[in-house]
Coordinates of C-alpha atoms in Angstrom, one line a residue:
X6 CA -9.0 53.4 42.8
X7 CA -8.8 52.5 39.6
X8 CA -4.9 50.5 40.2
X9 CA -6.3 48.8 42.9
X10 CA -9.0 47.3 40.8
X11 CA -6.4 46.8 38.2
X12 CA -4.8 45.2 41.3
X13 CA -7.6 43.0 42.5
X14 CA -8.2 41.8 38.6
X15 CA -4.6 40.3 38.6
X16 CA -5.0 38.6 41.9
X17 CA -7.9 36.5 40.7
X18 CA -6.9 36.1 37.4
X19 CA -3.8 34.6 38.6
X20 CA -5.4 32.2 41.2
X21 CA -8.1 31.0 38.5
X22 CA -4.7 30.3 36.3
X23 CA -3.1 28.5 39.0
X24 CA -6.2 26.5 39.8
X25 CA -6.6 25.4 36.6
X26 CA -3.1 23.9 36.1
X27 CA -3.7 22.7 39.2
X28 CA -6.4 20.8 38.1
X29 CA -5.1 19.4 35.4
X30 CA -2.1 17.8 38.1
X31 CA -4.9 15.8 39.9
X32 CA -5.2 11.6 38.9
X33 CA -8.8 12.4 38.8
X34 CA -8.5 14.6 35.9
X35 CA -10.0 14.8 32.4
X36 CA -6.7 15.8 31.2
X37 CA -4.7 12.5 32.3
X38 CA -5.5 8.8 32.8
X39 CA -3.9 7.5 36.1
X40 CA -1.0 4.6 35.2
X41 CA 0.2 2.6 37.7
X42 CA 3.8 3.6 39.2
X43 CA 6.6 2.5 41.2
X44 CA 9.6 4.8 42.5
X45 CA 13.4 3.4 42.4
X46 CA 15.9 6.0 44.2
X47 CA 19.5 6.5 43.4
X48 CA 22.3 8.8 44.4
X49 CA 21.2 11.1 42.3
X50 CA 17.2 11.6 43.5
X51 CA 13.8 9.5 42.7
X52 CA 12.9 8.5 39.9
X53 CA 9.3 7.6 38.6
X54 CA 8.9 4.3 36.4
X55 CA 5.8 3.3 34.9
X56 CA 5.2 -0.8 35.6
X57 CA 2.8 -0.8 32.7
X58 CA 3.9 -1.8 29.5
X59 CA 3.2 -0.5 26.5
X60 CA 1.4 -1.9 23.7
X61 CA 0.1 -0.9 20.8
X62 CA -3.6 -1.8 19.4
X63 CA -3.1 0.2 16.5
X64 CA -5.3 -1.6 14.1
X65 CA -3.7 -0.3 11.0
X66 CA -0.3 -2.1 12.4
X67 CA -2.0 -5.2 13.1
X68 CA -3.4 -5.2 9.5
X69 CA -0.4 -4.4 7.4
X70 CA 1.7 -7.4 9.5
X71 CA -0.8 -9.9 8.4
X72 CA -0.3 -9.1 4.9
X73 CA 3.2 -7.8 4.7
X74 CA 4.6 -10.6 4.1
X75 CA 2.3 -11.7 1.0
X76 CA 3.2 -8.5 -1.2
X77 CA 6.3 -9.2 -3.5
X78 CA 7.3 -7.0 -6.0
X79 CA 7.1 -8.1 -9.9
X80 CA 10.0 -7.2 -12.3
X81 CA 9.5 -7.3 -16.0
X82 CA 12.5 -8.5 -17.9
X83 CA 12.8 -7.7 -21.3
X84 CA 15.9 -8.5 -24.2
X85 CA 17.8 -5.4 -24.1
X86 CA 17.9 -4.3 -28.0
X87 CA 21.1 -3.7 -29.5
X88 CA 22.7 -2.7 -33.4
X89 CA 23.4 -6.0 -34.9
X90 CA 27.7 -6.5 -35.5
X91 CA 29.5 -5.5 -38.6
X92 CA 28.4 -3.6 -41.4
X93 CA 25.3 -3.4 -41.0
X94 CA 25.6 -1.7 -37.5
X95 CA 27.9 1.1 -39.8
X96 CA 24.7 1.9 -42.1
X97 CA 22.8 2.3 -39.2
X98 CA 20.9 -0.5 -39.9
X99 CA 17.5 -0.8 -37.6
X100 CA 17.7 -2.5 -34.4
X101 CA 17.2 -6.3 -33.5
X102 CA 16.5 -7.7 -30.7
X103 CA 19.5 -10.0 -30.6
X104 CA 20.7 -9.9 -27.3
X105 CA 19.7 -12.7 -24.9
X106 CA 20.6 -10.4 -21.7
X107 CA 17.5 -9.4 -20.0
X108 CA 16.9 -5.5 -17.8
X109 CA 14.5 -4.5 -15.8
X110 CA 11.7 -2.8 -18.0
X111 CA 9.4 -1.9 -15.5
X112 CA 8.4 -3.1 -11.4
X113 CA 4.8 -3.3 -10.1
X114 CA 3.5 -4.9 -7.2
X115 CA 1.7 -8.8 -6.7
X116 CA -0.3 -10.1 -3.8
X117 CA 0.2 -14.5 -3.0
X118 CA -3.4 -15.1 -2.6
X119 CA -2.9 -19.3 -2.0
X120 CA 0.0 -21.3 -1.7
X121 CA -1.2 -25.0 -3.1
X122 CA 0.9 -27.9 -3.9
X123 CA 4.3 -26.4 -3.7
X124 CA 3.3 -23.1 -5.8
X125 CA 2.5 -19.9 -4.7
X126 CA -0.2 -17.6 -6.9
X127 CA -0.2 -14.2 -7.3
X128 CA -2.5 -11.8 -8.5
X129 CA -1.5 -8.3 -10.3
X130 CA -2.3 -6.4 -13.4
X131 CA -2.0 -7.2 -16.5
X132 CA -0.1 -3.5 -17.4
X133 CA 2.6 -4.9 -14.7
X134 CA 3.4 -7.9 -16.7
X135 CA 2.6 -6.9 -20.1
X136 CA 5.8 -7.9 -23.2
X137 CA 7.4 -9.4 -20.6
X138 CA 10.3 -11.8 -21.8
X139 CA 10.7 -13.2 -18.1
X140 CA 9.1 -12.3 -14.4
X141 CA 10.8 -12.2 -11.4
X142 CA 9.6 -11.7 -7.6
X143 CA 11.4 -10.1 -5.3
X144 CA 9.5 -11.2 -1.4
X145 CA 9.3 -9.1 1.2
X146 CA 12.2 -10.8 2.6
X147 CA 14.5 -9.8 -0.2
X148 CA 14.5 -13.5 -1.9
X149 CA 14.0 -13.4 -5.9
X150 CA 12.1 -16.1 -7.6
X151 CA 10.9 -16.4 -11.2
X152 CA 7.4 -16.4 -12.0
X153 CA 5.7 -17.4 -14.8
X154 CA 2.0 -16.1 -16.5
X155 CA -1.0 -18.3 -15.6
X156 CA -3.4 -15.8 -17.5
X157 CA -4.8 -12.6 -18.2
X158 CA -7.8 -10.2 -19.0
X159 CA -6.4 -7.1 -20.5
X160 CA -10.2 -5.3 -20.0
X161 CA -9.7 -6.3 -16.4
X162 CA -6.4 -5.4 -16.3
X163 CA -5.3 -8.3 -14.1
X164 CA -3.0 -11.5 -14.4
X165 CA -2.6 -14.5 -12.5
X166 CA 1.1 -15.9 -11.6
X167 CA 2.2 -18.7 -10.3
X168 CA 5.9 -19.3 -8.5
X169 CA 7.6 -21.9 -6.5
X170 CA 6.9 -21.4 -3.0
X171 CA 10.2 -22.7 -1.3
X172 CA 10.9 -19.2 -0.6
X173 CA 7.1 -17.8 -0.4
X174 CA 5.3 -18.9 3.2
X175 CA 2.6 -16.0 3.6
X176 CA -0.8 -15.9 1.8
X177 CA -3.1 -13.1 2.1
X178 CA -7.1 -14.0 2.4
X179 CA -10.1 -12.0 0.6
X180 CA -12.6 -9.9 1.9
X181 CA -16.1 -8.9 1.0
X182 CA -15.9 -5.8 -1.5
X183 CA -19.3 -5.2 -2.0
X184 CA -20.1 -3.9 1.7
X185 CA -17.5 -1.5 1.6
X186 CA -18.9 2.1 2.5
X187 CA -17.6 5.5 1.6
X188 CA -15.0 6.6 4.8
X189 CA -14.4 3.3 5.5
X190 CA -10.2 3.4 6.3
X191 CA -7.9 1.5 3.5
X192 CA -4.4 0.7 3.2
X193 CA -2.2 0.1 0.3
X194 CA 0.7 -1.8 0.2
X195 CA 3.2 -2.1 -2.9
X196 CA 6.5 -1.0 -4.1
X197 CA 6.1 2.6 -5.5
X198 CA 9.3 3.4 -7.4
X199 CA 10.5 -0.1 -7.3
X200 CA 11.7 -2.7 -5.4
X201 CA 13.8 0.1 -3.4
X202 CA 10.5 0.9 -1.6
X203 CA 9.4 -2.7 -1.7
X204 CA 6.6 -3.4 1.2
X205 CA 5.3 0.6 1.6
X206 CA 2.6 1.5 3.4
X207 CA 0.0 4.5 3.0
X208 CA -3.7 5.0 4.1
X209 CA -6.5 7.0 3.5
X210 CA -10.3 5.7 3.1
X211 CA -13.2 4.7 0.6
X212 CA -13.7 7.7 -1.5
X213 CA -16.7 5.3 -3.6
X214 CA -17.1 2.1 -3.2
X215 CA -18.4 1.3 -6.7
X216 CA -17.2 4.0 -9.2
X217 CA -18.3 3.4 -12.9
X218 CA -15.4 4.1 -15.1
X219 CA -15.7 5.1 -19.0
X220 CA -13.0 3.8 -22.0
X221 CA -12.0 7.3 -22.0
X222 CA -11.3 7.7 -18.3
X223 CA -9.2 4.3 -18.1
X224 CA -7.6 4.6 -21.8
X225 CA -8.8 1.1 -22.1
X226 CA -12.2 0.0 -21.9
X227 CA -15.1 0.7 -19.1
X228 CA -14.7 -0.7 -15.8
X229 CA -15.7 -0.8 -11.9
X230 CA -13.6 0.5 -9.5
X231 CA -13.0 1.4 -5.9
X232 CA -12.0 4.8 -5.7
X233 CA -9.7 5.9 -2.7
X234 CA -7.6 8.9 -1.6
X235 CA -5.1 6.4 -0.7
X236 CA -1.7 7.3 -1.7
X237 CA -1.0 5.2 -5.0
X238 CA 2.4 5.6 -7.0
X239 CA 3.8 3.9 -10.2
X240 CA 5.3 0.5 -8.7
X241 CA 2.2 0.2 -6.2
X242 CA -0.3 -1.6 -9.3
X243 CA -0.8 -4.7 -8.7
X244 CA -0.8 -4.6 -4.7
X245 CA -3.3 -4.7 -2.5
X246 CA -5.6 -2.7 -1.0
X247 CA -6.6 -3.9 2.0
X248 CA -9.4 -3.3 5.4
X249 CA -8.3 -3.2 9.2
X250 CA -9.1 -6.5 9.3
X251 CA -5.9 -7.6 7.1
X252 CA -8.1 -8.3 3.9
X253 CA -7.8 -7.8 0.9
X254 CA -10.6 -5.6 -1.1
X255 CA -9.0 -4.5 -4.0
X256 CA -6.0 -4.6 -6.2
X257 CA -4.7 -0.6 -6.7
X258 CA -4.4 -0.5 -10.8
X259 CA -4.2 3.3 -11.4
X260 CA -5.0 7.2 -10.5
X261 CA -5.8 9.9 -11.9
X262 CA -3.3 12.8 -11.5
X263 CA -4.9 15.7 -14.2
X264 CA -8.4 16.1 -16.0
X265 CA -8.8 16.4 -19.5
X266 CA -8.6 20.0 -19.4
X267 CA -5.2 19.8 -17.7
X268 CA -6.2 20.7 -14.0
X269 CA -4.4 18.9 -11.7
X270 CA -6.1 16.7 -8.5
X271 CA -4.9 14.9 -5.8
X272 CA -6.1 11.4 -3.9
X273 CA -8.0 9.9 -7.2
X274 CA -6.6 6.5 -6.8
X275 CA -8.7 3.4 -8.1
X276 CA -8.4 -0.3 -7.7
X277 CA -10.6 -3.4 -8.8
X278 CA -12.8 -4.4 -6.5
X279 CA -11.9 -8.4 -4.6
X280 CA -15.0 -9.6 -6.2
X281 CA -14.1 -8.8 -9.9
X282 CA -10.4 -10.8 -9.2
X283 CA -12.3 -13.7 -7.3
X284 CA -14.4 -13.9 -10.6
X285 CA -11.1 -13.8 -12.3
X286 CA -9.2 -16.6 -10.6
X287 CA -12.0 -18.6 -10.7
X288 CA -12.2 -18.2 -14.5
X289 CA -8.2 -18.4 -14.9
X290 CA -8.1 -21.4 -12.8
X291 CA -10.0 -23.9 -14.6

């Protein structure tokens, strides 16, 4: 008795098994949407073929293509320093900066935020251009171009450049930073690790919209910033942050990767907020 009730169990546990795959088969159900569908035979069978193309509306996409283009990555030339020749060089004399052949101290990230008159203008941070002897841009196109300092605010940590535009055709626009909510999705856009990774993209959201940052925290002076978990690397300062719209709220500036006490912590990434650099520009640009 009991192995035909063992029996019976299987039966219906296997019909409620095939019922529900079943199910699942139907146009009607949950588990699919129906797409519309032609059949082209061959010598070989049928063949189903969807006739609806595909296309993305992946606003994340359609935000980083409008900006791309506006992100170019900033090298910092500097004199190389060599040993003077001669004697001197033979006493170990100290070194001078006698060389007139620039290198590559350091690459950050820049953002064309208007294109006016036959010059482009770019906003980064200050820490990107800082001793600088000469700037260059590389665009997202792989076109280099030399830049030169408008102005800066080292308590801001931002500069203003301007460049020819012949080979610069993209600007990126502004959007309103102050209405920017915790969870709200961000993107970054730079060239973490250098102009190898130039145009990078990484996400994450609003962590705080407004953080208030001490001297201590920023190893400068106090500041406001945006805080994200946003993936932010050396080579991404300067870039933007951007919404899903394709605007800019904030330039990425730093993160914090250990606390005082040496623990380590992921996703602190901060950037200055769009309405601090408008404030800048318009200040610069008078």
């Amino acid at each position: 008795m009991k192995k035909y009730s063992l029996f019976v169990v299987a039966i219906v546990s296997a019909l409620v098994a095939s019922l529900t795959v079943y199910s699942g088969m139907q146009s009607n159900s949950w588990f699919q949407q129906t797409t519309k569908q032609s059949k082209t035979s061959n010598s070989a069978g049928t063949t189903t073929v969807a006739t609806t193309a595909y296309t993305s509306s992946d606003t994340a996409t359609t935000a980083y293509n409008k900006v791309k283009n506006a992100v170019v990555t900033v090298q910092n030339l500097q004199k190389a320093a060599t040993l003077s020749d001669g004697w001197s060089s033979f006493f170990n004399q100290e070194e001078q900066s006698s060389s007139s052949e620039l290198e590559t101290a350091s690459e950050g990230s820049g953002v064309v935020y208007k294109i006016a008159d036959g010059y482009a203008y770019i906003i980064t941070n200050n820490h990107v251009v800082a001793d600088s002897d000469k700037l260059q841009l590389i665009t997202a196109s792989g076109k280099k171009v030399e830049a030169t300092i408008v102005g800066t605010d080292t308590t801001k940590d931002l500069a203003l450049l301007k460049a020819k535009a012949t080979d610069i055709k993209v600007s990126a626009s502004f959007g309103n930073s102050k209405s920017l909510l915790a969870g709200q999705q961000v993107l970054a856009i730079g060239s973490p690790l250098g102009s190898d990774y130039a145009t990078s993209l990484t996400s994450g959201i609003v962590s705080a919209p407004r953080r208030e940052l001490t001297a201590e925290e920023t190893g400068s002076s106090a500041t406001t910033a945006i805080q994200t978990d946003t993936a932010i690397n050396p080579g991404n300062s300067g870039g933007p942050l951007i919404n899903l719209k394709g605007q800019v709220i904030g330039i990425t500036s730093s993160k914090i990767v250990s606390s005082t006490d040496g623990t380590s912590v992921e996703g602190m990434g901060f950037a200055i907020p769009a309405d601090i650099v408008q404030s800048f520009i318009t200040k610069t640009e008078k």
